[in-house]
């Protein structure tokens, strides 16, 4: 019976272009796990009532996307350490009439940074929600952290909140990249329809890893420049799939397949949309 299947959804405003249904449905098909996954679009004011109503009606959990991630943490009855530290939740699950919040963006980031040495200067571009998740991953590493952001005060506040003694730079400061072994773009710069990100990667370490969270386009200007210089790269789809994996487990009680099948589907979908 379809009605007995666990059901989950992505909640956002807007959400109709979310890639989460494609990811979750691919994994449901691949694992043979019964389940369904929907899209819920709701305006910011309606978030809590929309989610609670659906939980009471049988929804097992939701992925939360823009602009609800901070509200999601506030409405939760319990939150993971990561969600509290990052100050936002991208996953809510319903357990025994309680809302549990988690933030799995840092898991997706860890996946993208798997080949990072963990040492050498790290450049973090951005100071918004995605940058917070990245700094959560970097904060305990013994390395020089450099944060570049349009709004300097936001970068300073971010570093202070995580207790990181980071160097703060403007977006156009080429010096910030000198000898860097890791560069992360956590802004929307370089995304289709947004201004480009101008970064001088020529001074980065030869074996530097350059990770761009943007996935539309998949090969951003930053990644193209990194490739041209022979640097290693990780793209936004690695993070997107990486953050979805633990959520799938929590919603449907099965492990997501650890192969690249879902990436192929996402690449085809991005190509279709381009
Ligand atoms: P956010 O909280 O709104 O932060 C946006 C960041 O981008 C801020 O640092 C902001 O600087 C900067 N920015 C925006 N427009 C700018 C402009 N015109 N010039 C200079 N800086 C600009 O957004 P977010 O949630 O952190 O998301 C950031 C990016 O990460 C987005 O591209 C998003 O798609 C991507 N992301 C990807 C994944 C994934 O799974 N791959 C997951 C989450 C997010 P100010 O502080 O100066 O405003």
Coordinates of C-alpha atoms and ligand atoms in Angstrom, one line a residue:
X1 CA 0.0 0.0 0.0
X2 CA 1.4 3.3 -1.1
X3 CA 0.0 5.1 1.9
X4 CA 2.1 3.0 4.3
X5 CA 5.3 4.0 2.7
X6 CA 7.6 6.4 4.5
X7 CA 7.2 9.8 3.0
X8 CA 9.7 12.7 3.1
X9 CA 9.9 16.0 1.3
X10 CA 12.0 19.0 0.6
X11 CA 10.7 22.3 2.0
X12 CA 11.7 25.6 0.4
X13 CA 10.5 28.9 -1.1
X14 CA 10.8 28.3 -4.0
X15 CA 11.5 24.6 -4.1
X16 CA 10.2 23.3 -7.4
X17 CA 13.7 23.3 -8.9
X18 CA 15.2 21.4 -6.0
X19 CA 17.4 18.4 -7.0
X20 CA 16.6 16.6 -3.8
X21 CA 13.6 14.6 -5.2
X22 CA 15.8 13.3 -8.0
X23 CA 18.5 12.2 -5.5
X24 CA 16.1 10.6 -3.1
X25 CA 14.0 8.9 -5.8
X26 CA 17.1 7.5 -7.5
X27 CA 18.2 6.0 -4.2
X28 CA 14.7 4.6 -3.4
X29 CA 14.8 2.9 -6.8
X30 CA 18.3 1.7 -6.4
X31 CA 17.8 0.2 -2.9
X32 CA 14.3 -1.1 -3.7
X33 CA 13.3 0.6 -0.4
X34 CA 9.6 1.6 -0.3
X35 CA 9.1 5.3 0.1
X36 CA 8.1 8.5 -1.5
X37 CA 9.5 12.0 -1.7
X38 CA 7.6 15.2 -2.4
X39 CA 8.2 19.0 -2.7
X40 CA 6.6 21.4 -0.3
X41 CA 6.7 25.1 -1.2
X42 CA 5.8 27.4 1.6
X43 CA 6.5 31.1 2.5
X44 CA 8.7 31.8 5.5
X45 CA 5.7 32.7 7.8
X46 CA 4.0 29.4 7.1
X47 CA 7.1 27.1 7.6
X48 CA 6.3 25.8 11.1
X49 CA 2.6 25.1 10.5
X50 CA 3.2 23.5 7.1
X51 CA 5.9 21.2 8.5
X52 CA 4.0 20.2 11.7
X53 CA 0.8 19.6 9.8
X54 CA 2.6 17.2 7.4
X55 CA 4.4 15.5 10.3
X56 CA 1.1 14.8 12.0
X57 CA -0.2 13.5 8.7
X58 CA 2.6 10.9 8.4
X59 CA 5.6 12.6 6.9
X60 CA 8.8 11.2 8.4
X61 CA 11.2 14.0 7.7
X62 CA 12.1 16.9 5.5
X63 CA 15.1 18.4 3.8
X64 CA 15.1 22.1 4.4
X65 CA 16.4 24.6 1.9
X66 CA 16.5 28.4 1.4
X67 CA 15.2 30.4 3.1
X68 CA 14.0 28.2 6.0
X69 CA 17.2 26.7 7.4
X70 CA 17.5 29.0 10.4
X71 CA 13.7 28.8 11.2
X72 CA 14.0 25.0 11.0
X73 CA 16.5 25.0 13.8
X74 CA 14.2 27.3 15.9
X75 CA 11.1 25.1 15.5
X76 CA 13.0 21.9 16.5
X77 CA 12.5 20.3 19.9
X78 CA 16.1 18.9 19.8
X79 CA 19.1 19.7 17.6
X80 CA 22.4 18.0 16.9
X81 CA 25.7 19.6 17.9
X82 CA 26.4 20.4 14.3
X83 CA 23.0 22.2 13.7
X84 CA 23.5 24.2 16.9
X85 CA 27.0 25.2 16.0
X86 CA 26.1 26.1 12.4
X87 CA 23.0 27.9 13.6
X88 CA 20.8 26.3 10.9
X89 CA 19.1 22.9 10.1
X90 CA 18.8 21.3 6.7
X91 CA 17.2 18.1 7.9
X92 CA 14.2 17.7 10.3
X93 CA 12.9 14.3 11.3
X94 CA 9.8 13.4 13.2
X95 CA 10.3 11.0 16.1
X96 CA 7.7 10.3 18.8
X97 CA 5.9 13.6 18.2
X98 CA 9.1 15.6 18.5
X99 CA 11.0 17.4 15.8
X100 CA 14.8 16.6 15.7
X101 CA 17.0 19.0 13.7
X102 CA 20.3 18.2 12.1
X103 CA 22.7 19.9 9.7
X104 CA 24.3 17.6 7.1
X105 CA 25.8 20.3 4.9
X106 CA 29.1 19.8 6.8
X107 CA 28.9 16.0 5.9
X108 CA 28.6 17.0 2.2
X109 CA 31.5 19.4 2.6
X110 CA 33.6 16.8 4.3
X111 CA 33.0 14.5 1.3
X112 CA 34.2 17.3 -1.1
X113 CA 37.2 17.8 1.1
X114 CA 38.2 14.1 1.4
X115 CA 41.5 14.7 -0.5
X116 CA 42.3 17.9 1.4
X117 CA 45.6 17.6 3.3
X118 CA 44.1 19.3 6.4
X119 CA 47.2 21.4 6.7
X120 CA 48.4 24.5 4.8
X121 CA 46.5 27.8 4.5
X122 CA 42.7 27.4 3.8
X123 CA 40.8 30.2 2.0
X124 CA 37.1 30.4 2.7
X125 CA 35.2 32.7 0.4
X126 CA 31.9 33.7 2.0
X127 CA 30.4 34.2 5.4
X128 CA 26.8 33.1 5.0
X129 CA 25.1 29.8 5.9
X130 CA 27.2 27.6 3.6
X131 CA 30.4 29.2 4.9
X132 CA 29.3 28.5 8.4
X133 CA 29.0 24.8 7.6
X134 CA 32.5 24.9 6.0
X135 CA 34.1 26.7 9.0
X136 CA 32.5 24.0 11.2
X137 CA 34.6 21.5 9.3
X138 CA 37.8 23.6 9.4
X139 CA 37.6 25.1 12.9
X140 CA 39.6 22.4 14.7
X141 CA 42.3 22.0 12.1
X142 CA 45.7 23.5 12.9
X143 CA 46.0 25.7 9.8
X144 CA 45.9 29.3 8.8
X145 CA 42.3 30.2 7.9
X146 CA 41.6 33.2 5.6
X147 CA 38.1 34.4 5.1
X148 CA 37.2 36.6 2.2
X149 CA 33.8 38.3 2.1
X150 CA 32.0 41.3 0.6
X151 CA 30.8 42.3 4.0
X152 CA 33.8 42.3 6.2
X153 CA 31.9 42.6 9.5
X154 CA 30.1 39.4 8.7
X155 CA 33.3 37.5 8.2
X156 CA 34.7 38.9 11.5
X157 CA 31.5 37.8 13.3
X158 CA 31.7 34.4 11.8
X159 CA 35.3 33.8 12.9
X160 CA 34.6 35.2 16.4
X161 CA 31.6 32.9 16.8
X162 CA 33.6 29.8 15.9
X163 CA 36.6 30.9 18.0
X164 CA 38.8 30.9 15.0
X165 CA 41.6 33.4 14.7
X166 CA 41.1 33.9 10.9
X167 CA 42.6 36.5 8.7
X168 CA 39.9 38.6 7.1
X169 CA 40.3 39.8 3.5
X170 CA 38.4 41.6 0.8
X171 CA 37.2 39.6 -2.1
X172 CA 39.7 41.0 -4.5
X173 CA 42.8 40.5 -2.3
X174 CA 45.1 38.3 -4.4
X175 CA 47.5 37.9 -1.4
X176 CA 44.9 35.9 0.4
X177 CA 45.5 33.0 -1.9
X178 CA 49.3 32.9 -1.5
X179 CA 50.5 29.3 -0.7
X180 CA 46.9 28.2 0.0
X181 CA 46.4 24.4 0.0
X182 CA 42.6 24.7 0.1
X183 CA 40.2 27.2 -1.5
X184 CA 36.4 27.0 -0.9
X185 CA 33.8 29.1 -2.6
X186 CA 30.8 29.4 -0.3
X187 CA 29.2 32.3 -2.0
X188 CA 26.7 32.5 -4.9
X189 CA 29.3 34.2 -7.1
X190 CA 29.9 32.3 -10.3
X191 CA 26.4 30.8 -10.3
X192 CA 24.3 31.2 -13.5
X193 CA 22.8 34.7 -13.4
X194 CA 25.2 35.9 -10.6
X195 CA 28.4 38.0 -11.0
X196 CA 31.5 36.0 -11.6
X197 CA 34.0 35.2 -8.8
X198 CA 37.4 36.7 -9.5
X199 CA 40.1 34.8 -7.7
X200 CA 43.8 34.7 -8.4
X201 CA 44.7 31.1 -7.9
X202 CA 48.2 31.4 -9.4
X203 CA 49.9 31.7 -6.0
X204 CA 48.1 28.6 -4.5
X205 CA 50.1 25.5 -3.7
X206 CA 50.6 23.2 -6.7
X207 CA 48.7 20.4 -5.0
X208 CA 45.9 22.7 -3.7
X209 CA 42.3 21.6 -3.7
X210 CA 39.7 24.0 -5.0
X211 CA 36.1 23.3 -4.0
X212 CA 33.2 25.3 -5.4
X213 CA 29.8 24.8 -3.7
X214 CA 28.0 26.2 -6.8
X215 CA 26.7 23.5 -9.1
X216 CA 24.9 25.5 -11.8
X217 CA 27.1 25.7 -13.8
X218 CA 28.9 22.6 -12.6
X219 CA 32.3 23.8 -14.0
X220 CA 32.3 27.3 -12.6
X221 CA 34.9 29.9 -13.7
X222 CA 36.8 29.2 -10.4
X223 CA 37.0 25.5 -11.2
X224 CA 38.0 26.1 -14.8
X225 CA 40.8 28.3 -13.7
X226 CA 41.9 25.8 -11.1
X227 CA 42.0 23.0 -13.7
X228 CA 43.9 25.3 -16.1
X229 CA 46.6 25.7 -13.4
X230 CA 46.6 22.0 -12.7
X231 CA 45.0 22.2 -9.2
X232 CA 42.7 19.5 -7.9
X233 CA 39.0 20.3 -7.9
X234 CA 35.7 19.3 -6.2
X235 CA 32.4 20.5 -7.5
X236 CA 29.1 21.4 -5.8
X237 CA 27.4 18.1 -6.7
X238 CA 29.8 16.2 -4.5
X239 CA 28.5 18.3 -1.6
X240 CA 24.9 18.1 -2.7
X241 CA 24.9 14.3 -2.8
X242 CA 27.1 14.1 0.3
X243 CA 24.6 16.1 2.4
X244 CA 21.6 14.1 1.1
X245 CA 23.1 10.7 2.1
X246 CA 22.6 10.8 5.9
X247 CA 19.2 12.3 5.4
X248 CA 18.1 9.4 3.2
X249 CA 19.2 7.0 6.0
X250 CA 17.2 8.9 8.5
X251 CA 14.0 9.1 6.4
X252 CA 14.0 5.7 4.9
X253 CA 16.1 3.5 7.3
X254 CA 18.5 2.3 4.6
X255 CA 21.9 3.3 3.5
X256 CA 22.1 5.2 0.2
X257 CA 24.2 3.3 -2.4
X258 CA 27.8 4.5 -2.3
X259 CA 28.4 4.6 -6.0
X260 CA 28.1 7.4 -8.6
X261 CA 24.8 6.5 -10.2
X262 CA 22.9 9.4 -8.8
X263 CA 25.6 11.8 -10.0
X264 CA 25.0 10.7 -13.6
X265 CA 21.3 11.5 -13.2
X266 CA 22.1 14.9 -11.7
X267 CA 24.5 15.7 -14.6
X268 CA 21.8 14.8 -17.1
X269 CA 19.2 17.0 -15.3
X270 CA 21.6 20.0 -15.1
X271 CA 22.4 19.6 -18.8
X272 CA 18.6 19.5 -19.6
X273 CA 18.1 22.7 -17.6
X274 CA 21.1 24.6 -19.0
Ligands
LIG1 P1 23.9 33.1 2.1 O1 23.8 32.7 3.5 O2 22.9 34.0 1.5 O3 25.3 33.7 1.9 C1 25.7 34.3 0.6 C2 27.2 34.6 0.6 O4 27.5 35.0 -0.8 C3 27.6 35.7 1.5 O5 28.9 35.5 1.9 C4 27.4 36.9 0.6 O6 28.3 38.0 1.0 C5 27.9 36.4 -0.7 N1 27.4 37.1 -1.9 C6 26.2 37.0 -2.4 N2 26.0 37.8 -3.5 C7 27.2 38.4 -3.6 C8 27.7 39.4 -4.5 N3 26.9 39.9 -5.5 N4 28.9 39.9 -4.4 C9 29.7 39.4 -3.4 N5 29.3 38.5 -2.5 C10 28.1 38.0 -2.6 O7 23.9 31.8 1.1 P2 24.4 30.3 1.5 O8 23.3 29.5 1.9 O9 25.6 30.5 2.3 O10 24.8 29.8 0.0 C11 26.0 30.2 -0.6 C12 26.3 29.4 -1.9 O11 26.5 28.0 -1.5 C13 25.1 29.4 -2.9 O12 25.7 29.4 -4.2 C14 24.5 28.0 -2.7 O13 23.8 27.5 -3.8 C15 25.7 27.2 -2.3 N6 25.3 26.0 -1.6 C16 25.6 24.8 -2.2 C17 25.3 23.6 -1.5 C18 25.6 22.3 -2.2 O14 25.1 21.3 -1.7 N7 26.4 22.3 -3.2 C19 24.7 23.7 -0.2 C20 24.4 24.9 0.3 C21 24.7 26.1 -0.4 P3 27.7 39.1 2.1 O15 28.0 38.5 3.4 O16 28.5 40.3 1.8 O17 26.3 39.3 1.8

